[in-house]
Tab-separated table of C-alpha atoms and ligand atoms in Angstrom:
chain	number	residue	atom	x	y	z
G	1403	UNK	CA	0.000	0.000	0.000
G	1404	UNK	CA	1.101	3.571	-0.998
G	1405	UNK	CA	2.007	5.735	2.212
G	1406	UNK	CA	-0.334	8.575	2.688
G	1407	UNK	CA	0.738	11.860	1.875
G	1408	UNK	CA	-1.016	15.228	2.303
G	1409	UNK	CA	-1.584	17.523	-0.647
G	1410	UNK	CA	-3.354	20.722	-0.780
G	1411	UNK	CA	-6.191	20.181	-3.097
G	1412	UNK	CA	-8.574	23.711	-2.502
G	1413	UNK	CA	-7.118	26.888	-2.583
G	1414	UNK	CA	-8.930	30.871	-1.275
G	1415	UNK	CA	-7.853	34.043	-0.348
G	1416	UNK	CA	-9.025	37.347	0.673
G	1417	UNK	CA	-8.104	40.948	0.785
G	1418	UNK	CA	-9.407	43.923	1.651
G	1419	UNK	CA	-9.928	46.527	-1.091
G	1420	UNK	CA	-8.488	49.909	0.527
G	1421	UNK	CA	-5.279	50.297	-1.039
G	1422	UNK	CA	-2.682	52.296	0.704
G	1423	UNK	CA	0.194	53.336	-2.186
G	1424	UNK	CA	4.003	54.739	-1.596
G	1425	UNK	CA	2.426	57.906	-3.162
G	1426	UNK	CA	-0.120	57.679	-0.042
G	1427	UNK	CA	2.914	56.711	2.614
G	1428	UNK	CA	4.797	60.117	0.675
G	1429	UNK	CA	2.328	61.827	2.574
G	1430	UNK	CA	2.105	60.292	5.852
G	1431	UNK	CA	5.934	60.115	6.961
G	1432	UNK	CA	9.294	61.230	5.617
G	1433	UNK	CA	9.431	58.780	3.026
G	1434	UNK	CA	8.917	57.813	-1.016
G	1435	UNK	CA	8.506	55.957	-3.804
G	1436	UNK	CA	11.469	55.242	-4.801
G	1437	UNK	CA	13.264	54.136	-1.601
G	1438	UNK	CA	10.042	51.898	-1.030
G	1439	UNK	CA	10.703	50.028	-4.316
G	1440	UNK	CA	13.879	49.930	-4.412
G	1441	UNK	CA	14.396	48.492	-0.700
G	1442	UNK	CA	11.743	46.566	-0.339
G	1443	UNK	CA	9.974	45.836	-3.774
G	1444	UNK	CA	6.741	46.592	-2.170
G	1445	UNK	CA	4.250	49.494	-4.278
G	1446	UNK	CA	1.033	49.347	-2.341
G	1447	UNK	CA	-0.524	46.805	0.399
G	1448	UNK	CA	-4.243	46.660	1.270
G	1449	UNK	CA	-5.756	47.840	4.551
G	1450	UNK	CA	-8.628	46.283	6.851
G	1451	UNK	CA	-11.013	49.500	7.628
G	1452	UNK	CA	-13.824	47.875	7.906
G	1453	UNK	CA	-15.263	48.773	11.789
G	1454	UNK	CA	-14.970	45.982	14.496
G	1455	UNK	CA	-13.350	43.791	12.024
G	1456	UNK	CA	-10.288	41.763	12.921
G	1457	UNK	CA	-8.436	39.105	11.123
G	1458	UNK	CA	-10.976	36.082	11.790
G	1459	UNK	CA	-13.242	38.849	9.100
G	1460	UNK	CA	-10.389	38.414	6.670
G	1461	UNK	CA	-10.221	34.793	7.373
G	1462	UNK	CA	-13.642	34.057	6.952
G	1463	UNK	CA	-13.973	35.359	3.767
G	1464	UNK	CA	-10.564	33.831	2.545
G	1465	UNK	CA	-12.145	30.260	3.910
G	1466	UNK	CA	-15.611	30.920	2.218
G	1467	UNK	CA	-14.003	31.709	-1.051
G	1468	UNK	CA	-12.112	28.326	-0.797
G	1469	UNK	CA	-15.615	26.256	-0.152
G	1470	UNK	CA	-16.791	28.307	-2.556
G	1471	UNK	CA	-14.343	27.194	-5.286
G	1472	UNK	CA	-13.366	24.307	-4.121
G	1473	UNK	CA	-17.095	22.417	-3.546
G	1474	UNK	CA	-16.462	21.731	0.010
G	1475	UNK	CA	-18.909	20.758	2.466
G	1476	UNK	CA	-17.789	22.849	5.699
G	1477	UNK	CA	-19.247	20.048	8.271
G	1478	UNK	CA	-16.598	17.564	6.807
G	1479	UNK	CA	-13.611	19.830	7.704
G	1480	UNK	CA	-11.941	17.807	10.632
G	1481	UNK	CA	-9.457	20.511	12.031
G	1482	UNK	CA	-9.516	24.565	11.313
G	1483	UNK	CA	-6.028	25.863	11.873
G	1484	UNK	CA	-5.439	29.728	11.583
G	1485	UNK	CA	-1.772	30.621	11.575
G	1486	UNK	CA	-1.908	34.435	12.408
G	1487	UNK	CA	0.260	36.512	14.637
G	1488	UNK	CA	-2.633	38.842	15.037
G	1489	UNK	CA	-5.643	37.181	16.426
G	1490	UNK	CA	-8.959	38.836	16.979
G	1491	UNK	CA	-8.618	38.959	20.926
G	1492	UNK	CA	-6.183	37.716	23.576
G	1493	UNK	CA	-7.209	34.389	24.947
G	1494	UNK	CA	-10.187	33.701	22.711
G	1495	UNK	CA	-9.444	31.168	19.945
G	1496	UNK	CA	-9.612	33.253	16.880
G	1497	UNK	CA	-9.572	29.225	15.085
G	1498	UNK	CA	-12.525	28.659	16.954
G	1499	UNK	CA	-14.690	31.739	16.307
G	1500	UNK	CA	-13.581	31.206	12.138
G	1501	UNK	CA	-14.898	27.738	12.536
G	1502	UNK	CA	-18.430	28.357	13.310
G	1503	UNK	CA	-18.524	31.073	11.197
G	1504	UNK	CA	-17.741	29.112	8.179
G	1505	UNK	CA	-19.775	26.248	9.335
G	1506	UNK	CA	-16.988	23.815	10.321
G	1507	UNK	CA	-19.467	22.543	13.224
G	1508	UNK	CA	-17.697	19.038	13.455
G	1509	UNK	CA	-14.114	20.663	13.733
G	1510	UNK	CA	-11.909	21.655	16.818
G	1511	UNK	CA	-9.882	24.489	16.048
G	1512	UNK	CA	-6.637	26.314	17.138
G	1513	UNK	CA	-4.389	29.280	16.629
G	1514	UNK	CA	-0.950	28.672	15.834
G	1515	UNK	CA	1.723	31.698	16.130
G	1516	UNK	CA	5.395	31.620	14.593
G	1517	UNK	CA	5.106	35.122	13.327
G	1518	UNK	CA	6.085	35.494	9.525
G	1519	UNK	CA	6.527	31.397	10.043
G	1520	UNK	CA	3.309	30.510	11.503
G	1521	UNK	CA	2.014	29.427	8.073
G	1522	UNK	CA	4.885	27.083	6.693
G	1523	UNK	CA	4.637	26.037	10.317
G	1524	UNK	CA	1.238	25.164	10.193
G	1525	UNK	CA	1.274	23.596	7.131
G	1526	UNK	CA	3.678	21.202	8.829
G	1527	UNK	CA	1.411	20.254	11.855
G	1528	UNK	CA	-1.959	19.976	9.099
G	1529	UNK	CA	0.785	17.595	6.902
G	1530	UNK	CA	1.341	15.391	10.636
G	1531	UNK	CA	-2.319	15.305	10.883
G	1532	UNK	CA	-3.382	13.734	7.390
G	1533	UNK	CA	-0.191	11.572	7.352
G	1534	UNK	CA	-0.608	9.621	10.741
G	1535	UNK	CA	-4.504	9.137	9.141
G	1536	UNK	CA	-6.170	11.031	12.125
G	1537	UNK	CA	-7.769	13.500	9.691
G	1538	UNK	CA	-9.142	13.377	6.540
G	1539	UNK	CA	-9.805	17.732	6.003
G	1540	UNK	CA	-7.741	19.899	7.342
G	1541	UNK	CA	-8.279	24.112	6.641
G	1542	UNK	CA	-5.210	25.732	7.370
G	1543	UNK	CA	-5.897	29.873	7.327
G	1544	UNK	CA	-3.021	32.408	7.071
G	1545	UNK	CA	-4.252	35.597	8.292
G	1546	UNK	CA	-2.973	39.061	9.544
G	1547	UNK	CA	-4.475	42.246	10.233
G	1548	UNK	CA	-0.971	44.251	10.509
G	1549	UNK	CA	-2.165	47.638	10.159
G	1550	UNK	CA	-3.502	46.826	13.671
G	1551	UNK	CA	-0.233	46.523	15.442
G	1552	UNK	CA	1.646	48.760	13.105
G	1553	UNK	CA	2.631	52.780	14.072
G	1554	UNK	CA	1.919	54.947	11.179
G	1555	UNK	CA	4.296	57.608	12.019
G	1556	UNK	CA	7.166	54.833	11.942
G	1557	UNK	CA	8.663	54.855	8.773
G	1558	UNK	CA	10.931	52.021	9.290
G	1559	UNK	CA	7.782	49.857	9.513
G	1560	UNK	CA	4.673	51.195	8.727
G	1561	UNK	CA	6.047	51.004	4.213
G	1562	UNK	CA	6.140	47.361	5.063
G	1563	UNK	CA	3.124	45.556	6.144
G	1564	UNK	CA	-0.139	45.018	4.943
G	1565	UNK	CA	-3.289	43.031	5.682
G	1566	UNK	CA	-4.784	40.055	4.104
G	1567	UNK	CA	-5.418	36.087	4.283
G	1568	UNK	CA	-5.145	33.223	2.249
G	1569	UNK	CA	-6.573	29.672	2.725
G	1570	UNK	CA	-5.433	25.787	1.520
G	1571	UNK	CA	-7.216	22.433	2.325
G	1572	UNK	CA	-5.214	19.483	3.084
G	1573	UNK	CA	-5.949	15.959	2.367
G	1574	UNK	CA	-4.827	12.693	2.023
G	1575	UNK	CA	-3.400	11.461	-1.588
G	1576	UNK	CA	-2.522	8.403	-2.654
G	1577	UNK	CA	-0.062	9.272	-5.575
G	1578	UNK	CA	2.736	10.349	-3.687
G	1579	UNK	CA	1.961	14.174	-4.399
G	1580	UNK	CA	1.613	16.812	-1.620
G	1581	UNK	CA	4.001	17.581	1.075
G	1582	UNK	CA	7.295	15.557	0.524
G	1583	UNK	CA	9.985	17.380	3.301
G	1584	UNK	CA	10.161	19.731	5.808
G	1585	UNK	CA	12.820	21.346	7.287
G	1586	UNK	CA	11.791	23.961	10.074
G	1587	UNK	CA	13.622	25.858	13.021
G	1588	UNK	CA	13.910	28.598	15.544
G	1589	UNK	CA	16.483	30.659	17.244
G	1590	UNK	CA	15.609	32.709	20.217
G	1591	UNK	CA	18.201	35.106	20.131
G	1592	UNK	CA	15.695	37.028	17.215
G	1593	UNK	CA	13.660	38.187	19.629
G	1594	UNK	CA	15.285	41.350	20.645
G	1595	UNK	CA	15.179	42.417	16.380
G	1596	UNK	CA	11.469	42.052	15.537
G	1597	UNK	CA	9.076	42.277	18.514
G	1598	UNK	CA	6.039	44.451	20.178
G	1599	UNK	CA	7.414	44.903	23.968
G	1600	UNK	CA	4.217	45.207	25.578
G	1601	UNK	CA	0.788	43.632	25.991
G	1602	UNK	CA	2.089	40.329	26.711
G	1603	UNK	CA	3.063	38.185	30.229
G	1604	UNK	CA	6.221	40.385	30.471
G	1605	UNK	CA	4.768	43.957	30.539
G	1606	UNK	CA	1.183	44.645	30.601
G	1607	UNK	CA	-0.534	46.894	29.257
G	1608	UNK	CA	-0.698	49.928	31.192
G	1609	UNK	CA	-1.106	54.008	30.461
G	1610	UNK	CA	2.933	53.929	29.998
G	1611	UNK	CA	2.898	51.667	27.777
G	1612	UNK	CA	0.451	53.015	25.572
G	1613	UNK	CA	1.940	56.572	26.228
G	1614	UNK	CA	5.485	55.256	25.207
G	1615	UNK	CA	3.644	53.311	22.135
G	1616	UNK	CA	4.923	50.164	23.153
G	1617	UNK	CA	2.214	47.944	21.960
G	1618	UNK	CA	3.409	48.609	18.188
G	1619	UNK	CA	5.904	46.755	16.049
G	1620	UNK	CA	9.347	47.702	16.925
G	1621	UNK	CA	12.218	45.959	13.908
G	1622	UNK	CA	16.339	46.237	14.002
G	1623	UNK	CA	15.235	45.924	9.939
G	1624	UNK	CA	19.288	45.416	8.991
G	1625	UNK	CA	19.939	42.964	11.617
G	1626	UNK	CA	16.421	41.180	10.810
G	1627	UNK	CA	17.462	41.249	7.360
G	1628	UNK	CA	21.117	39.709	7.559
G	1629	UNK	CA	19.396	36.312	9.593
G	1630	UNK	CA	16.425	36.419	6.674
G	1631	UNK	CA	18.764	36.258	3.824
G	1632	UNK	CA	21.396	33.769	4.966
G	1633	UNK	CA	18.502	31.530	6.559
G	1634	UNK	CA	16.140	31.359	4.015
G	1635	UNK	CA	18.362	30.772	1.676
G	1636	UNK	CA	19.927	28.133	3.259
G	1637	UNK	CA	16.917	26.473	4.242
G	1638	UNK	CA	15.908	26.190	0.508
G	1639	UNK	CA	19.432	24.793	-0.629
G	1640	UNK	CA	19.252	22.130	2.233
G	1641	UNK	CA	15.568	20.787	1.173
G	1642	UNK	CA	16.988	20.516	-2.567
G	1643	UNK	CA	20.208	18.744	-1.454
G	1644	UNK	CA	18.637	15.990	0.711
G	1645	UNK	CA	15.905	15.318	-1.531
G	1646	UNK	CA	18.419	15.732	-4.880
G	1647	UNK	CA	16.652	18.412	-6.602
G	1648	UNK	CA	18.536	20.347	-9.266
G	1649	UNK	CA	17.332	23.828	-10.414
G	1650	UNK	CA	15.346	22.387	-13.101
G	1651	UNK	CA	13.609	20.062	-10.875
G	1652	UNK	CA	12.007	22.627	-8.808
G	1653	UNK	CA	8.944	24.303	-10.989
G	1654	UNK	CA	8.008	27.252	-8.177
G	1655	UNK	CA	9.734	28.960	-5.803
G	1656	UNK	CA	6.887	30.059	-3.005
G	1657	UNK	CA	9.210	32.608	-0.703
G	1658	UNK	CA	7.309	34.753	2.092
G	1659	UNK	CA	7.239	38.000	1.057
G	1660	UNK	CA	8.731	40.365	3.634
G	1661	UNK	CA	11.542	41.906	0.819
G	1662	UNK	CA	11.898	41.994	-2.430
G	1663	UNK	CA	15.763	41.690	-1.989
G	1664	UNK	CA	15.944	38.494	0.784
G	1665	UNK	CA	13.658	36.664	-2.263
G	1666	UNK	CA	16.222	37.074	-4.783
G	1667	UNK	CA	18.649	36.408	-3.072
G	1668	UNK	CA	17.217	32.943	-1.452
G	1669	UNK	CA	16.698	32.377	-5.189
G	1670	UNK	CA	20.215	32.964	-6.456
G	1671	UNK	CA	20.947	30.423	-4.055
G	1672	UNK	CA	19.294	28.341	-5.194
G	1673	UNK	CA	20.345	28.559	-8.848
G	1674	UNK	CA	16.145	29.483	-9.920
G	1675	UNK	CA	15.362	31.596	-11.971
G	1676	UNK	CA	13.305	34.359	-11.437
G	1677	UNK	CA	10.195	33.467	-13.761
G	1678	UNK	CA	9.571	30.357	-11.470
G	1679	UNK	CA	9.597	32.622	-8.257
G	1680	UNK	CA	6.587	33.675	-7.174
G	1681	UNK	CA	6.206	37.188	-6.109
G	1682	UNK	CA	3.173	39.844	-4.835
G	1683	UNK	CA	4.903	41.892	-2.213
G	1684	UNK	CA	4.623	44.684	-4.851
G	1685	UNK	CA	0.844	44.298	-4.098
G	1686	UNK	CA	0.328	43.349	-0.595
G	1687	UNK	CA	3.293	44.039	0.996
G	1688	UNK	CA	4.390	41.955	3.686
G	1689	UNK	CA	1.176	40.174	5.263
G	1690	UNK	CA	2.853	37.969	7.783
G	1691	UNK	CA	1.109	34.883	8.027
G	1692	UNK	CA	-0.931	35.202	4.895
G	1693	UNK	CA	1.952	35.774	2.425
G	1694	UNK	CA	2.244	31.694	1.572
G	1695	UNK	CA	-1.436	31.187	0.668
G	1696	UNK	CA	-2.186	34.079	-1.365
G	1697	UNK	CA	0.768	33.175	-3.897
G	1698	UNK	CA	-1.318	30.287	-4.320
G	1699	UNK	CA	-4.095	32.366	-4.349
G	1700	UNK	CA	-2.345	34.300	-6.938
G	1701	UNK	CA	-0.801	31.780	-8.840
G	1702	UNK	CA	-3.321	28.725	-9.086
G	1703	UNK	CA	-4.296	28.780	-12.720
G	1704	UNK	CA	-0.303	28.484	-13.733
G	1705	UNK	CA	0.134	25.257	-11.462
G	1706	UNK	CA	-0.019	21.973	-13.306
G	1707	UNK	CA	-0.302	18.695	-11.080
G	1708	UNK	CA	3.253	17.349	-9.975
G	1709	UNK	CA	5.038	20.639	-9.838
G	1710	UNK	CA	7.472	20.682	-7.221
G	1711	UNK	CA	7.410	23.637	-5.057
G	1712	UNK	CA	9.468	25.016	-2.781
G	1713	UNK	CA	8.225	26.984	0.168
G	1714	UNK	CA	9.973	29.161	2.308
G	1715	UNK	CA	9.643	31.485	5.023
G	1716	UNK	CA	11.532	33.549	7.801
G	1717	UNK	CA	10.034	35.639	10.796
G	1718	UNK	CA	10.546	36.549	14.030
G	1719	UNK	CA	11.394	34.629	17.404
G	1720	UNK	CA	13.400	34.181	14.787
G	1721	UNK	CA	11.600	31.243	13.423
G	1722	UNK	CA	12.050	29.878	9.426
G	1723	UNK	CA	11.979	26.838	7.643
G	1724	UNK	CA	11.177	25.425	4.171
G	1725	UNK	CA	8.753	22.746	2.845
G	1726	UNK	CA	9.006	20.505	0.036
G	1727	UNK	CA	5.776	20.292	-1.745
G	1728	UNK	CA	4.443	17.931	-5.112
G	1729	UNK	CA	0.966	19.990	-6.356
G	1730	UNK	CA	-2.107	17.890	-6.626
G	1731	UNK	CA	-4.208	19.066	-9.299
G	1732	UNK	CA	-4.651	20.898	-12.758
G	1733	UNK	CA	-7.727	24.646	-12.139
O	921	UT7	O1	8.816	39.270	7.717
O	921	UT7	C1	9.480	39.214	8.937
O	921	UT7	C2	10.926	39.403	8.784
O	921	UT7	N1	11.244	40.731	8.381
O	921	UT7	C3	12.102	40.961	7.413
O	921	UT7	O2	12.571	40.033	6.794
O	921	UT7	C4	12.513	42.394	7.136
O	921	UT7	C5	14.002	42.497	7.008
O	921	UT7	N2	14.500	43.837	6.852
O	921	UT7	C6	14.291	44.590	5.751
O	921	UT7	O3	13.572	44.198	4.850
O	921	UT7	C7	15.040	45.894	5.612
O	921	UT7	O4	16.016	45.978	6.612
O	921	UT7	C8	14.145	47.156	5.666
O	921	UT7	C9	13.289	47.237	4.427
O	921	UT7	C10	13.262	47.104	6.898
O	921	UT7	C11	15.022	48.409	5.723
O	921	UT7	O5	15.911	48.422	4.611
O	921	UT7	P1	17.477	48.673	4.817
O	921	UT7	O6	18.088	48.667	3.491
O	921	UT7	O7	17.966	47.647	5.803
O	921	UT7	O8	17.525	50.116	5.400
O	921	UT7	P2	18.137	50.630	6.773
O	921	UT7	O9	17.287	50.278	7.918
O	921	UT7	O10	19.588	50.251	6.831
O	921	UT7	O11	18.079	52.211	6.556
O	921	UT7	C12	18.870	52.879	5.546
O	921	UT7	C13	18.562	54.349	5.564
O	921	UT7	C14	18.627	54.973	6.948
O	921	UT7	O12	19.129	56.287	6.833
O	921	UT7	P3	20.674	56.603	7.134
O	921	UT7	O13	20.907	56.177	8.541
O	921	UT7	O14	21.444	55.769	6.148
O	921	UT7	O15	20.754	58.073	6.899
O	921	UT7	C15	17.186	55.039	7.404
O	921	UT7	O16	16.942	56.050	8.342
O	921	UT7	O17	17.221	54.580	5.124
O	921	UT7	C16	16.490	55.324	6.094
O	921	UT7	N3	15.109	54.873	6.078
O	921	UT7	C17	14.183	55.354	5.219
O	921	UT7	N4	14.249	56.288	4.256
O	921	UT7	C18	13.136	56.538	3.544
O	921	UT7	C19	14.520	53.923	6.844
O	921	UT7	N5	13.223	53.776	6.504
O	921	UT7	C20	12.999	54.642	5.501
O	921	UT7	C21	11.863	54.948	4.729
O	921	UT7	N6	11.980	55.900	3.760
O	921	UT7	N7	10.675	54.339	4.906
């Protein structure tokens, strides 16, 4: 008997329509175009203004849109998994809320945060799941409201992130496609370069800390960027090594999109060129957790069944890791 693998077979995605442009950011802090693009790759991102609406709103929709397409029936989803570093509320399962919502009544549900990682990461844990033959559906969200946790008189971060989710189903397949290797890790010395330093166990949140704006994403950007590049690249090498993949083996590149520059240069190391590398940061900036799925989002129609992808990511904790992936099906 074939082992069982777990392939993504349903794709969705979701984001919102304000548009905020480099023109826009000109305007808001000492900033432009040019060193926007040029730095980062990034030309607009889209911003959540809906009222009372946090990321289980984008998640929702990016979830519908995949039951939707994909002609699933929400009751036979075993496990919801949202990967966000921004859930709705402290405590509450956002996972849980986006399951009822979406009418996942027979799942249990859970939030899973690695930062920029926490989808490649969850893709891992949905891939455990189907392989040991627990589950049969698992929904594994990406999802980040940024502009919720970002200062918008900080120009080191505010030109970077952007809101928006993306959604994949995972199930079992018998052919040997889906989700081949993983290689993931974490290094807590990252998390003095990428952090918000209060609201959490350490430091509360109190009038000082809102006073001193402490509850907004503070980034060493050059340090954060020298661990991105040499990790993610390396990462991606290693997965190709052990499971002898030349260049012209690998069909996609699917690199988290936090800089233009850290992509390229993860693909250099690779040897791939840049027409197999997928890329939207120019449009969405850097979304955190959604950036994986909405390539796919993005890219669906131009995957053909047995591509080999590789995925890649880097965030903060620092946490990174790449996946080795076969694609199940022709849209
Ligand atoms: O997704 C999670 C992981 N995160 C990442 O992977 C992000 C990694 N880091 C980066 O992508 C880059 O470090 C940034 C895009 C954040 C910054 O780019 P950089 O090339 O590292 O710039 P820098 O921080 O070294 O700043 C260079 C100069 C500085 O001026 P001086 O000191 O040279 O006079 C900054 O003050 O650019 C200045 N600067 C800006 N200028 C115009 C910083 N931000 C801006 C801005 N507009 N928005």
């Amino acid at each position: 008997m074939n082992k069982t693998t777990a392939a993504i077979t349903a794709v969705g995605g979701y984001v919102p329509d304000f548009v905020l442009s480099n023109k826009v950011l000109e305007t808001m802090v000492d900033t432009n175009d040019e060193w926007i693009t040029t730095r980062t790759g990034i030309k607009e991102r889209r911003i959540l203004k809906e009222e009372n609406a946090g990321t289980s709103y984008m998640a929702i929709k990016a979830a519908e849109d995949l039951i939707k397409k994909g002609n699933v029936d929400p009751s036979e989803i075993d496990f919801v998994l949202v990967a966000t570093a921004t859930p709705d509320l402290p405590v509450a399962s956002t996972a849980a809320y986006v399951a009822s919502e979406i009418g996942a009544v027979n799942a249990f549900a859970y939030d899973l945060q690695a930062a920029c990682s926490s989808f490649l990461y969850g893709m891992s844990t949905a891939a455990s799941y189907i392989e040991s033959g627990k589950y049969k559906k698992v929904l594994v969200i990406g999802a980040d409201k940024m502009s919720s946790i970002i200062d918008y008189t900080d120009r080191t971060t505010c030109i970077i992130f952007g809101d928006g989710a993306g959604a994949v189903l995972f199930e079992p397949n018998e052919e040997g496609l889906g989700v081949q290797d993983e290689y993931l890790r974490s290094d807590g010395i990252g998390r003095q370069f990428l952090k918000i330093d209060a609201g959490g166990s350490i430091l509360p949140a109190s009038e000082e800390t809102v006073k001193n704006k402490q509850h907004y994403v503070y980034q060493d950007g050059k340090s954060v960027f020298k661990f991105a590049v040499s990790n993610m690249a390396e990462v991606s090498a290693l997965i190709m090594e052990r499971n002898n993949l030349t260049h012209e083996d690998v069909q996609w590149l699917v690199p988290h999109q936090a800089n233009k520059r850290i992509i390229d240069a993860t693909a250099n190391r690779m040897g791939v060129d840049s027409e197999k590398v997928m890329i939207n940061i120019h449009r969405y900036g850097n979304t955190t957790s959604a950036t994986l799925p909405l390539l796919l989002f993005d890219y669906e129609k131009q995957l053909k069944k047995g591509d080999n992808l590789i995925f890649a990511a880097f965030g903060g904790g620092f946490t990174w890791g790449s996946i080795y992936l076969k694609w199940a099906y022709n849209s």
